[in-house]
Short mmCIF file of C-alpha atoms in Angstrom, two decimals:
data_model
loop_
_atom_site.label_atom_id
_atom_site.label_comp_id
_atom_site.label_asym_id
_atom_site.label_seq_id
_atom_site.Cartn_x
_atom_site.Cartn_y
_atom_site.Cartn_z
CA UNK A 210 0.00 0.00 0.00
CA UNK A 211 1.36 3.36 -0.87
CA UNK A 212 -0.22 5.19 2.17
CA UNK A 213 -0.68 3.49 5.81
CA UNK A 214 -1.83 5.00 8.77
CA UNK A 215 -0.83 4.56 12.40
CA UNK A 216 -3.22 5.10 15.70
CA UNK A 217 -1.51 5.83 18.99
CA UNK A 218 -1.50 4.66 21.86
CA UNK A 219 -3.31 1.71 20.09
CA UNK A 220 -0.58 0.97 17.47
CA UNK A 221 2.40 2.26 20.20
CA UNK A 222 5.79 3.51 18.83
CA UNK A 223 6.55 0.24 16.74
CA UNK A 224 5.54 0.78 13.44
CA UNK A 225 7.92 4.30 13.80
CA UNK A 226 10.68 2.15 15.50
CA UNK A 227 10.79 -0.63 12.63
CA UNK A 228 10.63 1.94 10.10
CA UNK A 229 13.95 3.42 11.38
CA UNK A 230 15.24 -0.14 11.93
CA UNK A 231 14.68 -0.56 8.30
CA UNK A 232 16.19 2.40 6.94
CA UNK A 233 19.72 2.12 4.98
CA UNK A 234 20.65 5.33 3.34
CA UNK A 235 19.27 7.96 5.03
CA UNK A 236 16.86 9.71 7.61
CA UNK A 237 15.43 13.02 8.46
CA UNK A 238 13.40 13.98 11.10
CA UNK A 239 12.13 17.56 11.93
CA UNK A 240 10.27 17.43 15.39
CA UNK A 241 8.86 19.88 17.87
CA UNK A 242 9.21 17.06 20.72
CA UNK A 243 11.75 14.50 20.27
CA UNK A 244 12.13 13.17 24.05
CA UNK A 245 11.57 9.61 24.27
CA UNK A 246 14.08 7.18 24.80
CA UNK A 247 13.04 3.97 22.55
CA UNK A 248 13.28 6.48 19.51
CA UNK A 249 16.28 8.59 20.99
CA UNK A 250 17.88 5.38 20.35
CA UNK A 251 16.62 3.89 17.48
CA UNK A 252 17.74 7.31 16.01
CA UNK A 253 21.45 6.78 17.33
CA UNK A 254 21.50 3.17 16.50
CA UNK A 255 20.44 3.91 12.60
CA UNK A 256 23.53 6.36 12.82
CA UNK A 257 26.07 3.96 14.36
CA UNK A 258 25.01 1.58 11.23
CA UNK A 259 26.14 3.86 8.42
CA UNK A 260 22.61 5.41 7.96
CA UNK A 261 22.41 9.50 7.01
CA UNK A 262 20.87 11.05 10.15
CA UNK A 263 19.54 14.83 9.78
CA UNK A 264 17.38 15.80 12.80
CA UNK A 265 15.83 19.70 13.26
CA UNK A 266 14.33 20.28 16.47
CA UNK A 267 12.18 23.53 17.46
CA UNK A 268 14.85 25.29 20.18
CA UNK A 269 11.84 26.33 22.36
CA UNK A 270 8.27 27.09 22.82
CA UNK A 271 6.91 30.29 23.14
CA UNK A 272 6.88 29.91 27.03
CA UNK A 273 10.83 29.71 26.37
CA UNK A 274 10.73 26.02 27.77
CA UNK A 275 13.71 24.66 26.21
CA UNK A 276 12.25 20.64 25.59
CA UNK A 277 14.64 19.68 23.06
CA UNK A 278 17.67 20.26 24.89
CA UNK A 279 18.85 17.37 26.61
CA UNK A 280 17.88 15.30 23.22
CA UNK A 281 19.86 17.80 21.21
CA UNK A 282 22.80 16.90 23.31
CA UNK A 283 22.58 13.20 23.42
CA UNK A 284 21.90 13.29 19.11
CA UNK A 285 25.22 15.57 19.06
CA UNK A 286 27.19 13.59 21.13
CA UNK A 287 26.56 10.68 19.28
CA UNK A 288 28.04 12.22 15.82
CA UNK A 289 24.62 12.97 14.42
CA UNK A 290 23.84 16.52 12.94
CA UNK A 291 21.35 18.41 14.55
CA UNK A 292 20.12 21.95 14.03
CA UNK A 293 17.65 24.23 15.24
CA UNK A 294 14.40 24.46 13.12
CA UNK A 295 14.23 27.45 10.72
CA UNK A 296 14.36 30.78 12.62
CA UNK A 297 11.80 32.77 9.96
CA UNK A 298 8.88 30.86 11.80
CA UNK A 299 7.62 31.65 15.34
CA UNK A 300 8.08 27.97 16.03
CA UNK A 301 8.24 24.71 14.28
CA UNK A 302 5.47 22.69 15.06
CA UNK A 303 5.49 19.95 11.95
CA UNK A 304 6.46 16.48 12.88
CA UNK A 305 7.76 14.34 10.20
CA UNK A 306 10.08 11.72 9.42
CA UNK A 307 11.83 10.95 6.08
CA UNK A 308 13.68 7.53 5.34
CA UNK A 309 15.34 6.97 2.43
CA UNK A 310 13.67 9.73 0.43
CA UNK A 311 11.11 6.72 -0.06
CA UNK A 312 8.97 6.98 2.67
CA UNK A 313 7.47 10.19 4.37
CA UNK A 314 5.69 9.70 7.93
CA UNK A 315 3.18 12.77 8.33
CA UNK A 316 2.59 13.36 11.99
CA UNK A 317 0.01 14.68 14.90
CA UNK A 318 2.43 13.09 17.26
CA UNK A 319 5.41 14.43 19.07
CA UNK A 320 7.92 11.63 19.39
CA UNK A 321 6.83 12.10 23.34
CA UNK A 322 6.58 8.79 25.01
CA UNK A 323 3.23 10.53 26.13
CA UNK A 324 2.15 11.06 22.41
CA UNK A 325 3.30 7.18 22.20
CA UNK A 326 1.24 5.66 25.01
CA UNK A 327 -1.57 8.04 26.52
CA UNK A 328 -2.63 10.40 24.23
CA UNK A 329 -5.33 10.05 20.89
CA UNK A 330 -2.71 11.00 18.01
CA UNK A 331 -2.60 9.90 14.34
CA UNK A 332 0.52 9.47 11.84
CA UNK A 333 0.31 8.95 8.02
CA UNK A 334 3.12 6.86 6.03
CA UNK A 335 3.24 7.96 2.19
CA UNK A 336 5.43 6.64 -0.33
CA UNK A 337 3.53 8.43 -2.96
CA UNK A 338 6.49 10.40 -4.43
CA UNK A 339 5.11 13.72 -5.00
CA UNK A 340 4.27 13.58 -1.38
CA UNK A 341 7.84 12.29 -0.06
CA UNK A 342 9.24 14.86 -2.65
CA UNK A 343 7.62 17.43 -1.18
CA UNK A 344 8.65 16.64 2.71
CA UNK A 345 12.09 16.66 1.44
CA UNK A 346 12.39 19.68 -0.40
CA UNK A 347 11.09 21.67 2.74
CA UNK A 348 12.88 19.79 5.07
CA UNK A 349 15.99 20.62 2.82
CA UNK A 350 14.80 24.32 2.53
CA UNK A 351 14.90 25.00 6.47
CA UNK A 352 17.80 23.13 6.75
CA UNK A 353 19.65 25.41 4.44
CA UNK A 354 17.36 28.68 5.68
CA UNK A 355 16.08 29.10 1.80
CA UNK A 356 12.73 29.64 0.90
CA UNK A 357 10.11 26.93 0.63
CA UNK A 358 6.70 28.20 -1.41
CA UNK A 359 4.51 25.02 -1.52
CA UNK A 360 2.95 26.47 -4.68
CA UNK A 361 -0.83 26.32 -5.99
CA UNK A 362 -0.37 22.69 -7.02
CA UNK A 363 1.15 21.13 -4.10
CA UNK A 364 -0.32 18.09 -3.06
CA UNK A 365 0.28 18.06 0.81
CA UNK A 366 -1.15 20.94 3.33
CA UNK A 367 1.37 23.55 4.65
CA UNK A 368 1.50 26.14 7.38
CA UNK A 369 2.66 29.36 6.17
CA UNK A 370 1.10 28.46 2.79
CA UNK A 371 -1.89 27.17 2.09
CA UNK A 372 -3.73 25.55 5.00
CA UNK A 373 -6.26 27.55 6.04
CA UNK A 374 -7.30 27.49 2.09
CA UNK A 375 -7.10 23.56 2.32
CA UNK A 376 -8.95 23.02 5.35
CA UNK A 377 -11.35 25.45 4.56
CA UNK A 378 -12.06 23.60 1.19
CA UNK A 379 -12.02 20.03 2.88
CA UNK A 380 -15.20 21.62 4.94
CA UNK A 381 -16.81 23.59 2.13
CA UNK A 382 -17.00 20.54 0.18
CA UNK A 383 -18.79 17.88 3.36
CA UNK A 384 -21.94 17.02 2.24
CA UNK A 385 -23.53 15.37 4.67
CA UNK A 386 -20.98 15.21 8.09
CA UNK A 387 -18.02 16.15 9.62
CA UNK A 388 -15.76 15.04 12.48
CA UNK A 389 -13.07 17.15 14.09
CA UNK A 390 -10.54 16.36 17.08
CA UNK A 391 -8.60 19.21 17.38
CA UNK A 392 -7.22 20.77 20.94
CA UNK A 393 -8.33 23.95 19.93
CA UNK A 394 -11.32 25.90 17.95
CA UNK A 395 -9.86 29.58 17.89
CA UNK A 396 -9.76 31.07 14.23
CA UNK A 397 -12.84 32.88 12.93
CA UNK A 398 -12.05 31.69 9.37
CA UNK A 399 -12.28 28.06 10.38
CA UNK A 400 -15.33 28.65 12.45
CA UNK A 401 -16.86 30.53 9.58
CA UNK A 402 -16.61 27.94 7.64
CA UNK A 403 -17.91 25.25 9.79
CA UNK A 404 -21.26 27.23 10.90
CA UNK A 405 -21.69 27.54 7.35
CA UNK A 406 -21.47 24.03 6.86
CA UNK A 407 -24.18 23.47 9.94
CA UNK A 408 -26.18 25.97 7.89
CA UNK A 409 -26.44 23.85 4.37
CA UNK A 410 -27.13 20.69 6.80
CA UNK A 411 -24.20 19.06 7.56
CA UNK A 412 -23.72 17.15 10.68
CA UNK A 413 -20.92 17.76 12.70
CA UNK A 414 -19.16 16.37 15.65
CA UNK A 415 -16.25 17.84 17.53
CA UNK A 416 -13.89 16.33 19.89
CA UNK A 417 -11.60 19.12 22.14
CA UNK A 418 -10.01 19.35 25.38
CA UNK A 419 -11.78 20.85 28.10
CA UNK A 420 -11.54 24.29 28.19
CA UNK A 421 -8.89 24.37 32.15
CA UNK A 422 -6.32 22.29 29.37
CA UNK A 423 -6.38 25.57 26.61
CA UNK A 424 -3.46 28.27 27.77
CA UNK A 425 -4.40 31.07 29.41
CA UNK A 426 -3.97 33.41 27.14
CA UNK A 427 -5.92 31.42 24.47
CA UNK A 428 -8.51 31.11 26.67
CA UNK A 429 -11.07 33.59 25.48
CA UNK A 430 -10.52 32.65 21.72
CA UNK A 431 -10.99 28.98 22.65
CA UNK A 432 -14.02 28.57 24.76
CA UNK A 433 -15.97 31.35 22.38
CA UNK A 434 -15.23 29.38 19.72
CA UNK A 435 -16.76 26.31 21.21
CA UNK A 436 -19.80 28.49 22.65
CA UNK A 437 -20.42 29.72 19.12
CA UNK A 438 -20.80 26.41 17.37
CA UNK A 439 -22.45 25.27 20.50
CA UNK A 440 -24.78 27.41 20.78
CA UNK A 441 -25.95 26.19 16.89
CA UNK A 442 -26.65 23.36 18.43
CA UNK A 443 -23.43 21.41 16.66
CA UNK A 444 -22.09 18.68 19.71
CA UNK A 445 -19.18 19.13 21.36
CA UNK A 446 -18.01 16.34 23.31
CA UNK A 447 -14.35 16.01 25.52
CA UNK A 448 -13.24 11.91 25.73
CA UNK A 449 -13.18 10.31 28.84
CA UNK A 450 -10.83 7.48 28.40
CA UNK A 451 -8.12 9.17 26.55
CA UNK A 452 -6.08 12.55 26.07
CA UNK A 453 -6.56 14.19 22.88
CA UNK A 454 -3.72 15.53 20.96
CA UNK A 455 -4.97 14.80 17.38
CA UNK A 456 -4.92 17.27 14.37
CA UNK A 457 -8.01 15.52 12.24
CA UNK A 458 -10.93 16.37 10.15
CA UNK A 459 -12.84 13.99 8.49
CA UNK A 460 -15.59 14.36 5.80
CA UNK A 461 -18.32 12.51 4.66
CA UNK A 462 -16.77 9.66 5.61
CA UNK A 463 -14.63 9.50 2.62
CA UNK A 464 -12.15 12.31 3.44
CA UNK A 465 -9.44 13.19 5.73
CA UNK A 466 -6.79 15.60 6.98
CA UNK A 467 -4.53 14.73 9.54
CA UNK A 468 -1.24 16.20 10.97
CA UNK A 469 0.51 18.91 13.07
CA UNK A 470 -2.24 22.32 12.53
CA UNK A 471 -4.05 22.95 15.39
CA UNK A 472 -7.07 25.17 14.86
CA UNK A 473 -6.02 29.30 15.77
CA UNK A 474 -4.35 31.75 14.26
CA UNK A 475 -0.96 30.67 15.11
CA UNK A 476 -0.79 27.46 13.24
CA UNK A 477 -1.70 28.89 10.28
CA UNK A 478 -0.20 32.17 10.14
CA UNK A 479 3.28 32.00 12.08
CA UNK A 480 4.33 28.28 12.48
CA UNK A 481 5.74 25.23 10.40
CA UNK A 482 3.12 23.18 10.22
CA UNK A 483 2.36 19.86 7.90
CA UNK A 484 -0.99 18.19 7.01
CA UNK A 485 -2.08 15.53 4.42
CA UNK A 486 -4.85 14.57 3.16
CA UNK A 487 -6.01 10.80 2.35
CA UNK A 488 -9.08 8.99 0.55
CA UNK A 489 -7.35 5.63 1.01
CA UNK A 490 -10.41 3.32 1.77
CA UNK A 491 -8.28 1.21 4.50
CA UNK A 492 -7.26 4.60 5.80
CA UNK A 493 -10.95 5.99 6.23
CA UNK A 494 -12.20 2.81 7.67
CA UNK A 495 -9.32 2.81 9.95
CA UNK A 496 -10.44 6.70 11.27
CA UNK A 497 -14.09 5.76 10.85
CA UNK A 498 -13.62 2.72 13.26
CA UNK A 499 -11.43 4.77 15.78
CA UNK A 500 -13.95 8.35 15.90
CA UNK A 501 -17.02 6.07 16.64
CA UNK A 502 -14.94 4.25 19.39
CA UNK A 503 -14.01 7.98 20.76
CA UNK A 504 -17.63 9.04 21.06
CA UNK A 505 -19.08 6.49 22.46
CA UNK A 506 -16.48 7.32 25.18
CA UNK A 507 -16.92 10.92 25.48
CA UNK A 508 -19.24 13.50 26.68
CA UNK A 509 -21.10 16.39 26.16
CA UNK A 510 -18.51 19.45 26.98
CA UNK A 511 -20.28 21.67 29.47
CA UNK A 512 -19.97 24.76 28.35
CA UNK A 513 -22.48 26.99 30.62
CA UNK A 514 -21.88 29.77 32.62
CA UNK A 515 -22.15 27.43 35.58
CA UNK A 516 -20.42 25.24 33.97
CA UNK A 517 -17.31 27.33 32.73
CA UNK A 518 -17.27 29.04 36.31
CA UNK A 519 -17.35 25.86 38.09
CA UNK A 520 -14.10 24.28 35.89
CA UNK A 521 -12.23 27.47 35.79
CA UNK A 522 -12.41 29.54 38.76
CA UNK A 523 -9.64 28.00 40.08
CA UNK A 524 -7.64 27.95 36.78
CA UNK A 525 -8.48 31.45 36.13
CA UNK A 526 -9.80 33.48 39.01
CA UNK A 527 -10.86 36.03 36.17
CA UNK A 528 -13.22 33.82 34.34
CA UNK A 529 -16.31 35.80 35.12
CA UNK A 530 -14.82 38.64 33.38
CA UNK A 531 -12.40 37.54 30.87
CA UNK A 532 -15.44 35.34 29.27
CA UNK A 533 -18.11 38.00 29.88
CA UNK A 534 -20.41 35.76 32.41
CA UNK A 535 -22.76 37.34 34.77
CA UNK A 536 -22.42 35.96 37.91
CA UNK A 537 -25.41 37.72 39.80
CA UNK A 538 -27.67 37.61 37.22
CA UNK A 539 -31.35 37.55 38.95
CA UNK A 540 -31.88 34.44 37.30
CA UNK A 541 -29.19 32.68 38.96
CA UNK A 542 -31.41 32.82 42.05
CA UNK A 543 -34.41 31.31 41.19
#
């Protein structure tokens, strides 16, 4: 099969590990996370065996957390060349793997042993060559700080370039549902486009983290975004038996885009990000299978007044203000 898909935690890290344990020329990886141990060395050990290792790593998050560092050190100090992800982006949030410019490995996942064992994530393998052509010439592009324009025509979905046109598109064109699992529902153009779709009929369901997991400071963009599609009566559900970290949309059960973008501004306007979309029938059963299982084991997000107030008071001893809630409102009495 050309394209594959792997589930985490259900798959776990082995169909990444005997990837790299089959590669014999060369690897690349650019990674916002790269912390886990199992692929730390699988990485090194690929290296030691005459394989071409190339790893960029995002030097920090915006908080100025510094993640990458002790993995940095280890990749260095085993002769492998590492670099810091390209400095014209705010931060590098695409996480993809590359062996032996055959394969291409299209990620939600950090290579986190988190991502790996507790957390809903999806990864697409492509050995379409367009599509591993095009991971390579943008890996090759930061790598050497030269531009990388993805171009009208280009076949995967990239962030700065054309993904809020793409994933706008994917929901313009559902006909009868949609499924999302995002961790966040923050920019207007994506909500735009999804009350539209509500409007002409569709069905949608959306997965997201409860609103105490969102940032502080993306607080306000995040639960209003919820409340707005909420309040057109589209369900909103958090899971109960699982973290979510996925990046996924899924249309008319026939179409999907999965990978690094989360839903706001950022993603699409100051990061690296990568996406692809699939229509491989074993691939849509696959995420078909693995949504229904996530519903049935999730729950309607409660997002009242009461209910925000009660689940972020603590978190945020602003809430009644920063989200505009009347707290003594006479009807709050009766």
């Amino acid at each position: 099969m050309s394209r594959s898909v792997i589930v985490l935690p259900d798959d776990s890290a082995q169909p990444i590990l005997d990837a790299i344990h089959r590669a014999t020329q060369s690897i690349r990886v650019k990674m916002f996370v790269f912390s886990d141990p199992t692929l730390l060395q699988a990485i090194v050990t690929a290296h030691k065996r005459g394989v071409k290792v190339r790893v960029m790593l995002n030097p920090e998050r915006r908080s100025g957390e510094k993640e990458n560092a002790e993995s940095r050190k280890a990749l260095t100090e085993a002769g492998i060349e590492v670099i810091d992800s390209n400095p014209c982006f705010d931060l590098t949030h695409e996480k993809s793997m590359v062996l032996d410019d055959q394969w291409a490995f299209v990620e939600s996942l950090n290579w986190q042993t988190e991502n790996l064992t507790t957390t809903r994530d999806y990864a697409v393998v492509t050995s379409h060559r367009h599509e591993v052509a095009e991971v390579i010439e943008c890996f090759e592009a930061d790598w050497h700080r030269t531009p990388f324009t993805p171009g009208a025509h280009s076949h995967l979905i990239w962030c700065i370039g054309n993904g809020r046109q793409r994933l706008g598109q994917l929901i313009d064109g559902a006909k009868h549902s949609l499924w999302l699992q995002n961790e966040r529902y923050q920019d207007p153009t994506i909500i735009e486009h999804l009350v539209r779709a509500h409007c002409r009929g569709v069905q949608i369901h959306i997965m997201a983290r409860p609103p105490h997991k969102l940032k502080r400071d993306k607080l306000i963009e995040g639960v209003s975004g919820l409340r707005i599609l909420q309040d057109l009566g589209i369900k909103i559900h958090k899971l109960r038996h699982i973290k979510l970290h996925a990046k996924l949309l899924f249309a008319d059960d026939a179409r999907a885009i999965i990978g690094s973008i989360n839903l706001a501004p950022g993603s699409f306007d100051s990061r690296r990000e990568l996406a692809i979309e699939v229509d491989d029938d074993h691939i849509v059963k696959r995420i078909h299978q693995t949504l229904r299982h996530d519903w049935e084991n999730s729950k309607p997000l409660d997002l009242s007044d009461a209910g925000l107030l009660a689940e972020l008071q603590e978190y945020d001893p602003n809430v009644a203000e920063d989200l505009a809630i009347e707290t003594n409102h006479p009807a709050k009495h009766k």
